[in-house]
Short mmCIF file of C-alpha atoms in Angstrom, two decimals:
data_model
loop_
_atom_site.label_atom_id
_atom_site.label_comp_id
_atom_site.label_asym_id
_atom_site.label_seq_id
_atom_site.Cartn_x
_atom_site.Cartn_y
_atom_site.Cartn_z
CA MET A 1 9.57 36.75 48.28
CA SER A 2 11.85 35.63 51.08
CA ALA A 3 15.28 34.24 50.31
CA TYR A 4 14.42 31.24 52.47
CA ARG A 5 11.53 28.80 52.24
CA SER A 6 9.63 28.06 55.41
CA VAL A 7 9.39 24.57 56.88
CA LYS A 8 5.98 23.05 56.19
CA ASN A 9 6.32 19.60 57.73
CA VAL A 10 8.85 17.31 59.40
CA LEU A 11 8.56 13.57 58.85
CA TYR A 12 10.34 10.76 60.69
CA ALA A 13 11.34 7.75 58.60
CA ASP A 14 9.48 4.92 60.30
CA LEU A 15 10.79 1.37 59.88
CA LYS A 16 8.68 -0.88 57.66
CA GLU A 17 9.02 -4.46 56.45
CA MET A 18 8.96 -4.77 52.65
CA GLY A 19 8.92 -8.53 52.27
CA ASP A 20 12.15 -9.64 53.91
CA VAL A 21 13.76 -6.21 53.55
CA PRO A 22 13.50 -3.62 56.35
CA VAL A 23 13.26 -0.06 54.98
CA ARG A 24 12.63 3.36 56.45
CA GLN A 25 9.87 5.40 54.82
CA PRO A 26 9.36 9.08 55.69
CA PHE A 27 6.57 9.46 53.15
CA PRO A 28 3.90 8.64 52.33
CA SER A 29 2.68 7.77 55.82
CA MET A 30 -0.28 8.28 58.11
CA HIS A 31 1.24 11.68 58.87
CA ALA A 32 1.92 12.87 55.33
CA ASP A 33 0.83 12.34 51.76
CA ARG A 34 3.03 12.33 48.69
CA ILE A 35 5.07 15.41 47.79
CA ASP A 36 4.00 15.91 44.16
CA PRO A 37 5.75 14.82 41.90
CA PHE A 38 7.54 12.59 44.44
CA LEU A 39 5.54 9.52 45.37
CA LEU A 40 7.62 7.71 47.95
CA LEU A 41 11.03 7.66 49.62
CA HIS A 42 12.71 4.55 51.00
CA HIS A 43 15.95 4.39 52.99
CA LEU A 44 17.50 0.93 53.08
CA GLN A 45 20.52 -0.12 55.12
CA VAL A 46 21.38 -3.83 55.31
CA GLN A 47 24.27 -6.19 55.81
CA VAL A 48 24.25 -8.58 52.86
CA PRO A 49 24.16 -12.18 54.15
CA ASP A 50 27.39 -13.99 53.31
CA ASP A 51 25.92 -17.49 53.61
CA ARG A 52 24.26 -17.50 50.17
CA PRO A 53 25.07 -16.30 46.63
CA VAL A 54 24.42 -12.59 46.04
CA LYS A 55 22.08 -13.52 43.17
CA HIS A 56 19.68 -14.80 45.84
CA SER A 57 19.88 -11.59 47.94
CA GLY A 58 18.37 -8.19 47.43
CA VAL A 59 15.18 -7.70 45.44
CA GLY A 60 14.27 -10.21 42.74
CA PRO A 61 12.45 -9.53 39.46
CA HIS A 62 9.42 -7.28 39.84
CA PRO A 63 7.49 -4.91 37.55
CA HIS A 64 6.91 -1.15 37.41
CA ARG A 65 4.75 1.12 35.26
CA GLY A 66 4.00 4.82 35.21
CA PHE A 67 6.86 6.43 37.16
CA SER A 68 10.64 6.52 37.64
CA PRO A 69 12.16 4.57 40.52
CA VAL A 70 15.48 6.28 41.29
CA THR A 71 18.17 4.69 43.47
CA PHE A 72 20.92 6.73 45.12
CA ILE A 73 23.65 4.35 46.26
CA LEU A 74 25.34 5.52 49.46
CA LYS A 75 27.30 2.40 50.48
CA GLY A 76 28.09 -0.82 48.66
CA GLY A 77 26.56 -1.24 45.23
CA VAL A 78 23.55 -2.42 43.23
CA HIS A 79 23.43 -4.84 40.31
CA HIS A 80 20.52 -3.86 38.05
CA ARG A 81 19.08 -6.20 35.42
CA ASP A 82 15.87 -5.63 33.49
CA SER A 83 13.61 -7.06 30.81
CA ARG A 84 14.93 -4.52 28.27
CA GLY A 85 18.37 -6.09 28.39
CA ASN A 86 20.07 -3.56 30.67
CA ASN A 87 22.67 -5.11 32.96
CA SER A 88 24.67 -2.70 35.09
CA VAL A 89 26.50 -2.45 38.41
CA VAL A 90 26.66 0.95 40.13
CA TRP A 91 28.73 1.44 43.27
CA ALA A 92 28.57 3.95 46.12
CA GLY A 93 28.21 7.54 44.99
CA GLY A 94 26.32 6.55 41.86
CA THR A 95 22.68 6.64 40.84
CA GLN A 96 20.35 4.37 38.89
CA TRP A 97 17.49 6.25 37.21
CA MET A 98 14.87 4.11 35.48
CA HIS A 99 11.83 5.48 33.67
CA ALA A 100 9.44 2.54 33.85
CA GLY A 101 7.12 3.96 31.20
CA ARG A 102 4.67 1.42 29.81
CA GLY A 103 6.22 -1.38 31.84
CA ILE A 104 9.48 -3.03 32.75
CA VAL A 105 10.62 -5.90 34.99
CA HIS A 106 13.87 -5.44 36.90
CA SER A 107 15.86 -6.83 39.80
CA GLU A 108 18.14 -5.10 42.30
CA ARG A 109 20.78 -7.41 43.73
CA PRO A 110 24.03 -6.91 45.62
CA PRO A 111 26.93 -7.08 43.14
CA GLU A 112 29.69 -9.63 43.11
CA GLY A 113 32.59 -8.19 45.09
CA ILE A 114 30.44 -6.44 47.69
CA PHE A 115 32.00 -8.46 50.52
CA GLU A 116 35.42 -7.08 49.61
CA GLN A 117 33.88 -3.70 50.47
CA GLY A 118 32.43 -4.78 53.81
CA GLY A 119 29.17 -6.34 52.62
CA GLU A 120 27.00 -3.35 53.56
CA GLN A 121 24.35 -1.79 51.34
CA GLU A 122 22.84 1.61 52.00
CA MET A 123 20.67 3.40 49.48
CA LEU A 124 17.77 5.75 49.01
CA GLN A 125 15.02 5.01 46.51
CA LEU A 126 12.84 7.88 45.37
CA TRP A 127 9.79 7.33 43.17
CA VAL A 128 9.24 10.21 40.74
CA ASN A 129 5.80 10.31 39.13
CA SER A 130 5.44 10.53 35.35
CA PRO A 131 2.79 12.77 33.76
CA ALA A 132 -0.19 11.04 32.17
CA ALA A 133 1.02 11.93 28.69
CA ARG A 134 4.28 10.04 29.25
CA LYS A 135 3.28 7.07 31.40
CA MET A 136 3.05 4.75 28.39
CA GLU A 137 6.32 5.69 26.73
CA GLN A 138 9.02 3.11 26.09
CA PRO A 139 11.04 2.43 29.27
CA SER A 140 14.57 3.70 29.67
CA TYR A 141 17.42 3.18 32.12
CA PHE A 142 20.32 5.50 33.00
CA ALA A 143 23.29 4.40 35.10
CA LEU A 144 25.26 7.30 36.56
CA HIS A 145 28.55 6.38 38.21
CA ALA A 146 30.19 8.42 40.97
CA GLU A 147 33.10 9.44 38.77
CA ASP A 148 30.71 10.79 36.12
CA THR A 149 28.59 12.81 38.55
CA PRO A 150 29.37 16.54 38.59
CA VAL A 151 30.10 18.06 42.01
CA VAL A 152 29.58 21.62 43.21
CA HIS A 153 31.86 22.66 46.11
CA SER A 154 31.24 25.32 48.72
CA ALA A 155 33.73 28.17 48.86
CA ASP A 156 35.21 26.87 52.12
CA GLY A 157 35.43 23.30 50.82
CA LEU A 158 33.27 21.95 53.65
CA VAL A 159 30.33 20.97 51.43
CA ASN A 160 30.35 18.80 48.30
CA VAL A 161 27.09 18.53 46.35
CA GLN A 162 26.53 15.89 43.67
CA VAL A 163 24.27 17.25 40.92
CA ILE A 164 22.36 14.26 39.56
CA ALA A 165 19.35 15.74 37.80
CA GLY A 166 18.42 19.37 37.19
CA ALA A 167 20.87 22.19 37.84
CA LEU A 168 22.70 23.91 40.68
CA ASN A 169 24.65 27.15 40.31
CA GLY A 170 25.15 26.61 36.59
CA THR A 171 26.11 22.92 36.86
CA ARG A 172 23.70 20.49 35.20
CA GLY A 173 23.13 16.90 36.22
CA PRO A 174 23.57 14.23 33.51
CA VAL A 175 20.29 12.36 34.14
CA PRO A 176 17.66 13.09 31.47
CA ALA A 177 14.65 13.30 33.80
CA ILE A 178 11.38 13.50 31.89
CA THR A 179 9.94 16.32 34.04
CA PRO A 180 11.60 19.34 35.72
CA VAL A 181 13.22 17.96 38.88
CA ASN A 182 16.38 18.63 40.87
CA THR A 183 18.09 15.89 42.85
CA PHE A 184 21.27 16.59 44.77
CA VAL A 185 23.23 14.52 47.32
CA ALA A 186 25.19 16.79 49.67
CA ARG A 187 28.01 15.78 52.00
CA PHE A 188 28.66 18.31 54.76
CA SER A 189 31.68 18.47 56.99
CA LYS A 190 31.02 19.93 60.43
CA GLY A 191 30.54 23.68 60.17
CA GLY A 192 29.77 23.64 56.45
CA SER A 193 26.82 25.54 55.00
CA PHE A 194 25.24 25.82 51.56
CA TYR A 195 22.41 27.76 49.94
CA PHE A 196 20.28 25.88 47.39
CA PRO A 197 18.30 28.16 45.06
CA LEU A 198 15.13 26.42 43.87
CA PRO A 199 12.49 27.24 41.23
CA PRO A 200 9.54 28.91 43.03
CA ALA A 201 6.98 26.56 41.44
CA HIS A 202 8.80 23.43 42.64
CA ASN A 203 7.74 21.43 45.66
CA ALA A 204 10.82 20.62 47.71
CA PHE A 205 12.08 18.48 50.58
CA ILE A 206 15.32 17.32 52.12
CA TYR A 207 16.07 13.99 53.78
CA VAL A 208 18.79 13.90 56.41
CA VAL A 209 20.41 10.49 56.04
CA ASN A 210 22.72 11.07 58.99
CA GLY A 211 24.18 13.92 60.97
CA VAL A 212 22.63 17.14 62.28
CA VAL A 213 21.45 19.90 59.94
CA GLU A 214 20.19 23.40 60.74
CA VAL A 215 17.69 24.93 58.32
CA THR A 216 17.55 28.72 58.11
CA GLY A 217 14.01 29.75 58.95
CA GLY A 218 13.38 26.34 60.49
CA SER A 219 15.10 24.39 63.22
CA ILE A 220 17.72 21.67 63.74
CA TYR A 221 17.03 18.22 62.27
CA THR A 222 18.80 14.94 62.88
CA GLY A 223 19.25 11.84 60.72
CA LEU A 224 16.21 9.87 59.48
CA HIS A 225 14.06 13.00 59.14
CA ALA A 226 12.56 14.51 55.99
CA VAL A 227 11.88 18.24 56.01
CA VAL A 228 9.17 19.48 53.61
CA PHE A 229 9.23 23.12 52.55
CA GLY A 230 6.58 25.64 51.62
CA ASN A 231 6.57 27.42 48.26
CA ASP A 232 7.21 30.81 49.81
CA GLY A 233 10.89 31.41 49.23
CA GLU A 234 13.68 31.37 46.68
CA GLY A 235 15.70 28.55 48.20
CA ILE A 236 16.92 26.76 51.32
CA GLN A 237 20.01 27.30 53.45
CA LEU A 238 21.48 24.31 55.26
CA ALA A 239 24.26 24.27 57.85
CA ALA A 240 25.77 21.18 59.44
CA ASP A 241 26.42 20.93 63.18
CA GLU A 242 28.35 17.72 62.51
CA ASP A 243 29.36 15.67 59.47
CA SER A 244 26.09 15.08 57.61
CA LEU A 245 24.66 13.47 54.48
CA VAL A 246 21.54 14.98 52.92
CA LEU A 247 19.33 14.37 49.87
CA ILE A 248 17.82 17.53 48.41
CA ALA A 249 14.94 17.17 45.93
CA SER A 250 12.60 19.58 44.20
CA GLY A 251 10.16 19.10 41.34
CA GLN A 252 7.45 20.73 39.29
CA PRO A 253 4.15 19.32 40.62
CA LEU A 254 2.03 17.43 38.09
CA ASN A 255 -1.30 18.18 39.77
CA GLU A 256 -2.82 15.02 38.32
CA LYS A 257 -5.03 12.34 39.85
CA ILE A 258 -3.10 9.31 41.09
CA ALA A 259 -4.29 5.70 41.13
CA ALA A 260 -1.68 3.35 42.56
CA ASN A 261 -1.38 -0.29 43.49
CA GLY A 262 2.05 -1.59 44.51
CA PRO A 263 4.49 -1.10 41.63
CA PHE A 264 1.98 0.53 39.28
CA VAL A 265 1.20 4.26 39.43
CA MET A 266 -1.38 5.47 36.94
CA ASN A 267 -4.20 8.04 36.76
CA THR A 268 -7.26 5.78 36.98
CA GLU A 269 -8.16 2.48 38.61
CA THR A 270 -8.86 1.03 35.17
CA GLU A 271 -5.32 1.83 34.08
CA VAL A 272 -3.98 0.08 37.19
CA LEU A 273 -6.02 -3.02 36.40
CA GLU A 274 -4.70 -2.91 32.82
CA ALA A 275 -1.16 -2.74 34.17
CA MET A 276 -1.74 -5.83 36.33
CA ARG A 277 -3.20 -7.69 33.34
CA ASP A 278 -0.36 -6.65 31.03
CA TYR A 279 2.24 -7.80 33.56
CA GLN A 280 0.53 -11.16 34.00
CA MET A 281 0.39 -11.57 30.22
CA GLY A 282 4.11 -10.89 29.89
CA LYS A 283 3.69 -7.60 28.07
CA MET A 284 6.25 -5.91 30.32
CA GLY A 285 8.85 -8.46 29.31
CA ILE A 286 10.46 -11.30 31.19
CA LEU A 287 13.66 -11.13 33.20
CA ILE A 288 15.71 -14.30 33.51
CA GLU A 289 18.74 -13.62 35.68
CA GLU A 290 21.86 -15.43 34.53
#
């Protein structure tokens, strides 16, 4: 097996309107399906309006069932509240990892104090599918702050990699993901390079948030592009032609049927209809924001 995985697909993050919020979405799209076990990737970058309270900005209460919505905060911060009583603010460099399980209602607002930091929010949200056997577990929420996130450094000091879930070169991420996944956020200075060994059975992709990245065995990719890899190598080698920010993700595929409608991701259409009914009946809880 080659040391380097081949490039299977390259996806541009088209701009979409999600309600009043503009987001970029490299997948799924008309050009690419999901990357099992990863369902969807959103890239959001907004200036928080300063003419109304922050509790009226962002994304208000909404439900999820059957997967883990994961938010990597790149700039600003996110105030998470949910129907299980979790209430947490995570700032830039941190991660919010929520296993929706049988159902939860949460909101994602800008935190108080965001204008003292420039009023900008930038984040990635990755939806990680849950296996059928665990879709109806009790929900859980894990807030990982920047200062509690382990970092792996390249020998030359030009690359710093946050290890959020999974493991990299003997360093384990603190997030207790319910299936085998790796999620890393890498910050490259110009000229930096790094080799990421990955389990052969994992599907893998990178998303270049900004900068210019060269992939060994591939080509050169600029910001707002996702690069999907084949399962034919032991890892991926990235080198930065300028300062760059990259999400690296790999996961054991579930190979299960997916039935999805909005915030509910199940295995059958009946289960999706049950999720809608349970939400309408209040069985996923109620979130009243203070």
